mmCIF file of C-alpha atoms in Angstrom:
data_model
loop_
_atom_site.group_PDB
_atom_site.id
_atom_site.type_symbol
_atom_site.label_atom_id
_atom_site.label_comp_id
_atom_site.label_asym_id
_atom_site.label_seq_id
_atom_site.Cartn_x
_atom_site.Cartn_y
_atom_site.Cartn_z
ATOM 1 C CA UNK A 1 86.243 -127.099 6.501
ATOM 2 C CA UNK A 2 88.425 -128.061 3.547
ATOM 3 C CA UNK A 3 91.405 -129.496 5.432
ATOM 4 C CA UNK A 4 92.149 -133.040 6.563
ATOM 5 C CA UNK A 5 91.522 -133.828 10.236
ATOM 6 C CA UNK A 6 93.870 -136.037 12.225
ATOM 7 C CA UNK A 7 93.011 -137.331 15.670
ATOM 8 C CA UNK A 8 95.151 -136.076 18.590
ATOM 9 C CA UNK A 9 96.743 -133.310 16.552
ATOM 10 C CA UNK A 10 96.398 -129.550 16.212
ATOM 11 C CA UNK A 11 94.338 -128.184 13.359
ATOM 12 C CA UNK A 12 96.855 -125.760 11.912
ATOM 13 C CA UNK A 13 99.216 -125.414 8.982
ATOM 14 C CA UNK A 14 101.799 -123.764 11.225
ATOM 15 C CA UNK A 15 104.652 -125.737 12.784
ATOM 16 C CA UNK A 16 104.728 -126.754 16.451
ATOM 17 C CA UNK A 17 107.838 -124.567 16.911
ATOM 18 C CA UNK A 18 106.497 -121.001 16.870
ATOM 19 C CA UNK A 19 107.637 -117.444 17.505
ATOM 20 C CA UNK A 20 105.493 -114.946 19.387
ATOM 21 C CA UNK A 21 105.932 -111.450 20.807
ATOM 22 C CA UNK A 22 105.337 -110.697 24.478
ATOM 23 C CA UNK A 23 101.791 -109.425 24.944
ATOM 24 C CA UNK A 24 100.523 -111.373 21.931
ATOM 25 C CA UNK A 25 98.225 -114.392 22.019
ATOM 26 C CA UNK A 26 97.548 -117.503 19.989
ATOM 27 C CA UNK A 27 94.710 -119.990 19.563
ATOM 28 C CA UNK A 28 95.327 -123.714 19.231
ATOM 29 C CA UNK A 29 92.586 -125.970 17.876
ATOM 30 C CA UNK A 30 93.078 -129.577 19.017
ATOM 31 C CA UNK A 31 91.261 -132.529 17.458
ATOM 32 C CA UNK A 32 90.508 -135.605 19.579
ATOM 33 C CA UNK A 33 87.919 -138.335 19.790
ATOM 34 C CA UNK A 34 84.536 -137.099 21.064
ATOM 35 C CA UNK A 35 84.269 -136.776 24.866
ATOM 36 C CA UNK A 36 88.016 -137.283 25.380
ATOM 37 C CA UNK A 37 89.497 -135.485 28.395
ATOM 38 C CA UNK A 38 92.307 -133.136 27.321
ATOM 39 C CA UNK A 39 94.615 -131.449 29.811
ATOM 40 C CA UNK A 40 96.759 -128.555 28.581
ATOM 41 C CA UNK A 41 99.862 -127.685 30.609
ATOM 42 C CA UNK A 42 101.886 -124.536 29.937
ATOM 43 C CA UNK A 43 105.364 -123.998 31.400
ATOM 44 C CA UNK A 44 107.518 -120.895 30.978
ATOM 45 C CA UNK A 45 111.314 -120.550 31.040
ATOM 46 C CA UNK A 46 110.962 -118.694 34.366
ATOM 47 C CA UNK A 47 109.289 -121.711 35.997
ATOM 48 C CA UNK A 48 105.687 -120.473 35.934
ATOM 49 C CA UNK A 49 103.115 -123.151 35.242
ATOM 50 C CA UNK A 50 99.444 -123.311 34.384
ATOM 51 C CA UNK A 51 97.003 -126.027 33.384
ATOM 52 C CA UNK A 52 93.437 -126.332 32.171
ATOM 53 C CA UNK A 53 91.128 -129.237 31.408
ATOM 54 C CA UNK A 54 89.342 -129.218 28.062
ATOM 55 C CA UNK A 55 86.477 -131.438 26.985
ATOM 56 C CA UNK A 56 84.376 -131.346 23.846
ATOM 57 C CA UNK A 57 81.450 -133.516 22.797
ATOM 58 C CA UNK A 58 82.432 -133.001 19.157
ATOM 59 C CA UNK A 59 86.160 -133.696 19.645
ATOM 60 C CA UNK A 60 87.200 -130.119 18.782
ATOM 61 C CA UNK A 61 88.803 -128.133 21.617
ATOM 62 C CA UNK A 62 90.314 -124.663 21.470
ATOM 63 C CA UNK A 63 93.098 -123.450 23.752
ATOM 64 C CA UNK A 64 93.779 -119.711 24.062
ATOM 65 C CA UNK A 65 97.387 -118.865 24.955
ATOM 66 C CA UNK A 66 98.191 -115.377 26.250
ATOM 67 C CA UNK A 67 101.842 -114.474 26.839
ATOM 68 C CA UNK A 68 100.788 -111.554 29.075
ATOM 69 C CA UNK A 69 99.764 -114.061 31.756
ATOM 70 C CA UNK A 70 103.431 -114.966 32.226
ATOM 71 C CA UNK A 71 106.433 -112.999 33.413
ATOM 72 C CA UNK A 72 107.833 -110.434 30.973
ATOM 73 C CA UNK A 73 111.244 -112.037 31.426
ATOM 74 C CA UNK A 74 110.084 -115.371 29.998
ATOM 75 C CA UNK A 75 112.069 -116.473 26.933
ATOM 76 C CA UNK A 76 109.833 -119.363 25.919
ATOM 77 C CA UNK A 77 106.601 -121.216 26.665
ATOM 78 C CA UNK A 78 106.160 -124.963 26.415
ATOM 79 C CA UNK A 79 102.651 -126.252 25.771
ATOM 80 C CA UNK A 80 101.860 -129.926 26.389
ATOM 81 C CA UNK A 81 98.542 -131.555 25.521
ATOM 82 C CA UNK A 82 97.572 -134.777 27.322
ATOM 83 C CA UNK A 83 94.689 -137.014 26.230
ATOM 84 C CA UNK A 84 93.510 -139.435 28.928
ATOM 85 C CA UNK A 85 96.838 -138.868 30.764
ATOM 86 C CA UNK A 86 98.946 -139.624 27.662
ATOM 87 C CA UNK A 87 101.171 -136.906 26.205
ATOM 88 C CA UNK A 88 100.021 -136.482 22.599
ATOM 89 C CA UNK A 89 101.496 -133.147 21.524
ATOM 90 C CA UNK A 90 104.167 -130.680 22.596
ATOM 91 C CA UNK A 91 104.568 -127.133 21.280
ATOM 92 C CA UNK A 92 107.163 -124.470 21.984
ATOM 93 C CA UNK A 93 106.752 -120.702 21.661
ATOM 94 C CA UNK A 94 109.910 -118.611 21.531
ATOM 95 C CA UNK A 95 109.104 -115.160 22.944
ATOM 96 C CA UNK A 96 110.789 -112.323 21.037
ATOM 97 C CA UNK A 97 110.741 -108.522 21.523
ATOM 98 C CA UNK A 98 107.701 -106.764 20.063
ATOM 99 C CA UNK A 99 108.960 -103.764 18.073
ATOM 100 C CA UNK A 100 106.951 -100.617 17.365
ATOM 101 C CA UNK A 101 106.378 -101.424 13.696
ATOM 102 C CA UNK A 102 105.258 -105.011 14.278
ATOM 103 C CA UNK A 103 101.715 -106.003 13.303
ATOM 104 C CA UNK A 104 99.969 -109.242 14.232
ATOM 105 C CA UNK A 105 98.012 -110.701 11.292
ATOM 106 C CA UNK A 106 95.070 -113.027 11.923
ATOM 107 C CA UNK A 107 93.336 -115.024 9.194
ATOM 108 C CA UNK A 108 90.977 -117.964 8.809
ATOM 109 C CA UNK A 109 92.551 -121.205 7.646
ATOM 110 C CA UNK A 110 90.971 -123.769 5.338
ATOM 111 C CA UNK A 111 89.599 -125.423 8.449
ATOM 112 C CA UNK A 112 87.897 -122.243 9.617
ATOM 113 C CA UNK A 113 90.256 -121.702 12.564
ATOM 114 C CA UNK A 114 92.285 -118.539 13.169
ATOM 115 C CA UNK A 115 95.977 -118.558 12.260
ATOM 116 C CA UNK A 116 98.244 -115.842 13.658
ATOM 117 C CA UNK A 117 101.636 -114.525 12.603
ATOM 118 C CA UNK A 118 103.550 -111.349 13.486
ATOM 119 C CA UNK A 119 105.088 -109.327 10.659
ATOM 120 C CA UNK A 120 107.829 -107.345 12.447
ATOM 121 C CA UNK A 121 108.304 -104.363 10.111
ATOM 122 C CA UNK A 122 105.925 -101.697 8.774
ATOM 123 C CA UNK A 123 107.358 -100.334 5.519
ATOM 124 C CA UNK A 124 104.705 -97.712 4.799
ATOM 125 C CA UNK A 125 101.266 -96.442 5.781
ATOM 126 C CA UNK A 126 99.097 -94.284 3.552
ATOM 127 C CA UNK A 127 95.543 -93.167 2.900
ATOM 128 C CA UNK A 128 94.250 -93.484 -0.653
ATOM 129 C CA UNK A 129 91.416 -91.174 -1.736
ATOM 130 C CA UNK A 130 89.364 -91.490 -4.926
ATOM 131 C CA UNK A 131 86.902 -88.784 -6.031
ATOM 132 C CA UNK A 132 84.317 -89.598 -8.699
ATOM 133 C CA UNK A 133 81.536 -87.479 -10.161
ATOM 134 C CA UNK A 134 78.213 -89.357 -10.051
ATOM 135 C CA UNK A 135 75.874 -86.911 -11.779
ATOM 136 C CA UNK A 136 75.078 -83.233 -12.222
ATOM 137 C CA UNK A 137 71.664 -81.525 -12.315
ATOM 138 C CA UNK A 138 70.379 -77.941 -12.140
ATOM 139 C CA UNK A 139 68.814 -78.296 -8.675
ATOM 140 C CA UNK A 140 71.417 -80.157 -6.592
ATOM 141 C CA UNK A 141 74.432 -79.425 -8.735
ATOM 142 C CA UNK A 142 77.216 -81.959 -8.911
ATOM 143 C CA UNK A 143 77.082 -85.104 -6.759
ATOM 144 C CA UNK A 144 80.550 -86.450 -5.952
ATOM 145 C CA UNK A 145 81.516 -89.779 -4.375
ATOM 146 C CA UNK A 146 84.645 -89.605 -2.211
ATOM 147 C CA UNK A 147 86.082 -93.031 -1.294
ATOM 148 C CA UNK A 148 89.029 -93.412 1.070
ATOM 149 C CA UNK A 149 90.917 -96.420 2.392
ATOM 150 C CA UNK A 150 93.973 -97.010 4.588
ATOM 151 C CA UNK A 151 96.840 -98.949 3.072
ATOM 152 C CA UNK A 152 99.732 -100.581 4.936
ATOM 153 C CA UNK A 153 102.763 -102.500 3.687
ATOM 154 C CA UNK A 154 104.304 -105.052 6.070
ATOM 155 C CA UNK A 155 107.452 -107.160 5.805
ATOM 156 C CA UNK A 156 108.337 -110.441 7.482
ATOM 157 C CA UNK A 157 111.677 -111.586 8.832
ATOM 158 C CA UNK A 158 113.684 -114.086 6.763
ATOM 159 C CA UNK A 159 111.551 -117.184 6.217
ATOM 160 C CA UNK A 160 112.136 -120.793 5.376
ATOM 161 C CA UNK A 161 110.310 -122.235 2.374
ATOM 162 C CA UNK A 162 107.683 -123.877 4.586
ATOM 163 C CA UNK A 163 107.083 -120.631 6.484
ATOM 164 C CA UNK A 164 106.689 -118.724 3.207
ATOM 165 C CA UNK A 165 104.166 -121.308 1.969
ATOM 166 C CA UNK A 166 102.268 -120.992 5.244
ATOM 167 C CA UNK A 167 102.067 -117.187 5.000
ATOM 168 C CA UNK A 168 100.900 -117.357 1.396
ATOM 169 C CA UNK A 169 97.589 -118.792 2.669
ATOM 170 C CA UNK A 170 96.732 -115.262 3.822
ATOM 171 C CA UNK A 171 96.005 -114.317 0.214
ATOM 172 C CA UNK A 172 93.263 -116.933 -0.240
ATOM 173 C CA UNK A 173 91.713 -116.619 3.219
ATOM 174 C CA UNK A 174 88.057 -115.517 3.334
ATOM 175 C CA UNK A 175 88.685 -113.144 6.257
ATOM 176 C CA UNK A 176 91.796 -111.341 7.491
ATOM 177 C CA UNK A 177 92.343 -109.017 10.466
ATOM 178 C CA UNK A 178 95.192 -106.759 11.616
ATOM 179 C CA UNK A 179 95.951 -106.155 15.294
ATOM 180 C CA UNK A 180 96.908 -102.473 15.208
ATOM 181 C CA UNK A 181 97.765 -100.105 18.058
ATOM 182 C CA UNK A 182 94.220 -98.672 18.097
ATOM 183 C CA UNK A 183 92.428 -102.031 17.872
ATOM 184 C CA UNK A 184 91.653 -104.959 15.591
ATOM 185 C CA UNK A 185 90.468 -104.124 12.068
ATOM 186 C CA UNK A 186 89.299 -106.326 9.216
ATOM 187 C CA UNK A 187 91.579 -106.029 6.207
ATOM 188 C CA UNK A 188 91.851 -107.039 2.574
ATOM 189 C CA UNK A 189 95.167 -108.432 1.272
ATOM 190 C CA UNK A 190 96.050 -106.852 -2.076
ATOM 191 C CA UNK A 191 99.348 -108.403 -3.077
ATOM 192 C CA UNK A 192 102.493 -110.026 -1.800
ATOM 193 C CA UNK A 193 106.109 -110.044 -2.904
ATOM 194 C CA UNK A 194 108.748 -112.624 -2.007
ATOM 195 C CA UNK A 195 112.313 -111.279 -1.853
ATOM 196 C CA UNK A 196 115.067 -113.922 -1.979
ATOM 197 C CA UNK A 197 118.152 -113.442 0.185
ATOM 198 C CA UNK A 198 121.626 -113.305 -1.280
ATOM 199 C CA UNK A 199 122.148 -116.949 -0.331
ATOM 200 C CA UNK A 200 119.078 -117.991 -2.308
ATOM 201 C CA UNK A 201 117.616 -120.137 0.453
ATOM 202 C CA UNK A 202 115.677 -117.723 2.645
ATOM 203 C CA UNK A 203 113.064 -115.204 1.598
ATOM 204 C CA UNK A 204 111.181 -112.331 3.184
ATOM 205 C CA UNK A 205 107.588 -111.549 2.313
ATOM 206 C CA UNK A 206 106.040 -108.114 1.786
ATOM 207 C CA UNK A 207 102.259 -107.845 2.155
ATOM 208 C CA UNK A 208 100.015 -104.942 1.200
ATOM 209 C CA UNK A 209 96.699 -104.636 3.061
ATOM 210 C CA UNK A 210 93.761 -102.245 2.815
ATOM 211 C CA UNK A 211 91.411 -101.497 5.718
ATOM 212 C CA UNK A 212 88.996 -98.896 7.048
ATOM 213 C CA UNK A 213 87.321 -98.046 3.737
ATOM 214 C CA UNK A 214 84.761 -95.214 3.753
ATOM 215 C CA UNK A 215 82.563 -93.515 1.167
ATOM 216 C CA UNK A 216 81.126 -90.012 1.521
ATOM 217 C CA UNK A 217 78.729 -88.317 -0.912
ATOM 218 C CA UNK A 218 79.389 -84.606 -1.417
#
């Protein structure tokens, strides 16, 4: 836990105004005084409502938000956190279409909590194979190591400077995961590239990840 903790605030480097795709989820870590009673209320643009009471002896509470629990026609979700009946925090999730090439990236923050962000475009997917001769003898012949790994390149939408700074924390995170169509996989970020728009104010980020590494001896 290398980040500063503020009472009655969320433990995240991401802004309270967030974008999320329908069917995706998010986790919110809320810091309060120990034994405080926290009530989370969620309201959608279609009028659906839900609430849950959270209580932690340590003062750390985690709220899991799933967009699939609300109507597909919802355009936004409003999350309000009350501490001892006082409104302390309000968040808003704008729900956007989830396109086929979108990938949800999950990583651990400095505080050890998961951060999530959807990169909407997959630029390329490949499988890299490396063959290496280990040794050769008269009995077993040549022993070859065959290593393979999946590689994917993802691009963000246009980002503000603060959003770009937030995403750059992926590169120094101790653990990173990708939510792919066939499940969640642990990944390793290799590099990132920031591309400035023609106006010079907004940028998009391109990330390269590796996952699913295997080694076979032949």
